[in-house]
Amino acid sequence: TASGSPETRTRSVSKNGRECWLPLRPSLAGDLRAWREENPTAKSTDPVLRLASRPVAALRKDLAHAGIAYQDDQGRYADLHALRHSLATHLALSSVAPRVSQSVLRHSSLDLTMQTYTDAGLLDQAKALEHLPDLPNAVGDAA
């Protein structure tokens, strides 16, 4: 079960066919409530967003307009699936517990979340070490 009140989560179906609840950021939940108020005759199955009939083509056009290469010099693609990699990395950068990230991404294993989806090259190892306590100065204490 996902945490959060019914107003800040939504129901979804995973690739494995199981129903699950997805948490929503409070600001998005507020936007959706406002949309519902502005569209009182809308059914729960009505689309909130109008998606392009060819989303990949639309994304490539938007990337070109923004000056972002579809494929970078490391061979990575700026496609819709790349957003999942970005989410995993941003969760790690925000110090979210790996097990929570795995749950948010609805991955079957922690290894998939941390080894495949999280870009370790973007993680700040020096900042992570700042959280450790200072060690006693054994040399200075001996004097």
Coordinates of C-alpha atoms in Angstrom, one line a residue:
T1 CA 0.0 0.0 0.0
A2 CA 1.2 3.5 -0.7
S3 CA 1.2 6.1 1.9
G4 CA -0.8 9.3 1.6
S5 CA -4.4 10.2 1.7
P6 CA -6.7 9.2 -1.2
E7 CA -6.5 12.8 -2.3
T8 CA -2.7 12.6 -2.8
R9 CA -2.4 9.3 -4.6
T10 CA -3.8 7.6 -7.7
R11 CA -4.5 4.1 -8.8
S12 CA -2.4 2.4 -11.6
V13 CA -1.7 -1.0 -13.0
S14 CA 1.9 -2.3 -13.1
K15 CA 3.6 -4.2 -15.9
N16 CA 2.9 -7.3 -13.9
G17 CA -0.8 -6.6 -14.1
R18 CA -1.3 -5.9 -10.4
E19 CA -3.2 -2.8 -9.3
C20 CA -1.1 -0.4 -7.3
W21 CA -1.3 3.1 -5.8
L22 CA 1.0 5.8 -6.8
P23 CA 1.8 8.8 -4.6
L24 CA 1.2 12.3 -6.0
R25 CA 3.1 15.4 -5.1
P26 CA 0.6 17.7 -3.2
S27 CA 0.9 20.4 -5.9
L28 CA -0.1 17.9 -8.6
A29 CA -3.0 16.7 -6.5
G30 CA -4.1 20.3 -6.1
D31 CA -3.9 20.9 -9.8
L32 CA -6.0 17.7 -10.5
R33 CA -8.6 18.8 -7.9
A34 CA -8.8 22.2 -9.6
W35 CA -9.2 20.5 -13.0
R36 CA -12.0 18.4 -11.6
E37 CA -13.8 21.5 -10.3
E38 CA -13.4 23.3 -13.7
N39 CA -14.8 20.2 -15.5
P40 CA -17.7 19.0 -13.2
T41 CA -19.2 16.7 -15.9
A42 CA -15.9 14.9 -16.6
K43 CA -15.8 11.2 -15.8
S44 CA -12.9 9.6 -13.9
T45 CA -11.8 7.9 -17.1
D46 CA -11.7 11.2 -19.1
P47 CA -8.1 12.2 -20.1
V48 CA -6.7 15.2 -18.2
L49 CA -4.0 15.7 -20.8
R50 CA -4.2 15.5 -24.5
L51 CA -1.3 13.4 -25.7
A52 CA 0.2 13.6 -29.2
S53 CA -0.9 10.9 -31.6
R54 CA 2.8 10.3 -32.2
P55 CA 4.5 11.0 -28.8
V56 CA 8.0 10.0 -29.9
A57 CA 7.9 12.3 -32.9
A58 CA 6.5 15.1 -30.8
L59 CA 9.3 14.6 -28.2
R60 CA 12.0 14.6 -30.8
K61 CA 10.6 17.9 -32.2
D62 CA 10.4 19.4 -28.7
L63 CA 14.0 18.3 -28.0
A64 CA 15.2 19.8 -31.3
H65 CA 13.4 23.1 -30.5
A66 CA 15.1 23.2 -27.1
G67 CA 18.5 22.4 -28.5
I68 CA 18.8 19.1 -26.8
A69 CA 20.3 16.2 -28.7
Y70 CA 18.1 13.0 -28.9
Q71 CA 21.3 11.0 -28.4
D72 CA 24.3 12.3 -26.5
D73 CA 28.0 11.6 -27.0
Q74 CA 27.8 8.6 -24.6
G75 CA 25.1 6.9 -26.6
R76 CA 22.3 7.7 -24.2
Y77 CA 18.9 8.7 -25.6
A78 CA 16.6 11.5 -24.3
D79 CA 13.5 9.4 -24.7
L80 CA 10.4 9.0 -22.5
H81 CA 12.0 6.0 -20.7
A82 CA 15.0 8.2 -19.8
L83 CA 12.7 10.0 -17.5
R84 CA 12.6 6.9 -15.3
H85 CA 16.4 7.0 -15.1
S86 CA 16.3 10.7 -14.2
L87 CA 13.7 10.0 -11.5
A88 CA 15.9 7.3 -9.9
T89 CA 18.9 9.5 -9.9
H90 CA 17.1 12.5 -8.5
L91 CA 15.7 10.3 -5.7
A92 CA 19.2 9.2 -4.9
L93 CA 20.5 12.7 -5.0
S94 CA 17.7 13.7 -2.6
S95 CA 18.9 11.1 -0.1
V96 CA 15.7 9.0 -0.5
A97 CA 16.2 5.5 0.9
P98 CA 17.0 3.0 -1.9
R99 CA 14.1 0.8 -0.9
V100 CA 11.7 3.7 -1.2
S101 CA 13.1 4.5 -4.6
Q102 CA 12.5 0.9 -5.6
S103 CA 8.9 1.2 -4.5
V104 CA 8.3 4.5 -6.3
L105 CA 9.7 3.1 -9.5
R106 CA 7.8 -0.2 -9.0
H107 CA 10.9 -2.2 -9.6
S108 CA 11.1 -5.9 -8.7
S109 CA 14.6 -5.7 -7.3
L110 CA 16.7 -3.1 -5.5
D111 CA 19.6 -4.0 -7.9
L112 CA 17.5 -2.9 -10.9
T113 CA 16.8 0.5 -9.2
M114 CA 20.4 1.2 -8.0
Q115 CA 22.6 -0.5 -10.7
T116 CA 20.6 0.1 -13.8
Y117 CA 18.4 3.2 -13.3
T118 CA 20.5 5.3 -10.9
D119 CA 23.5 7.2 -12.5
A120 CA 26.3 6.7 -10.0
G121 CA 28.4 9.2 -11.9
L122 CA 26.1 12.0 -10.8
L123 CA 26.1 11.1 -7.1
D124 CA 28.1 13.3 -4.8
Q125 CA 30.4 10.9 -2.8
A126 CA 32.2 13.8 -1.0
K127 CA 28.8 15.1 0.3
A128 CA 27.8 11.7 1.4
L129 CA 31.0 11.4 3.5
E130 CA 30.2 14.8 5.2
H131 CA 27.3 13.0 7.0
L132 CA 29.7 10.7 8.8
P133 CA 30.9 11.6 12.4
D134 CA 34.4 12.7 13.0
L135 CA 36.8 10.0 14.1
P136 CA 38.9 10.5 17.3
N137 CA 42.4 11.7 16.6
A138 CA 44.4 8.7 17.8
V139 CA 47.8 10.4 17.1
G140 CA 46.9 13.6 18.9
D141 CA 45.4 11.7 21.9
A142 CA 48.6 9.7 22.5
A143 CA 50.6 12.8 23.5

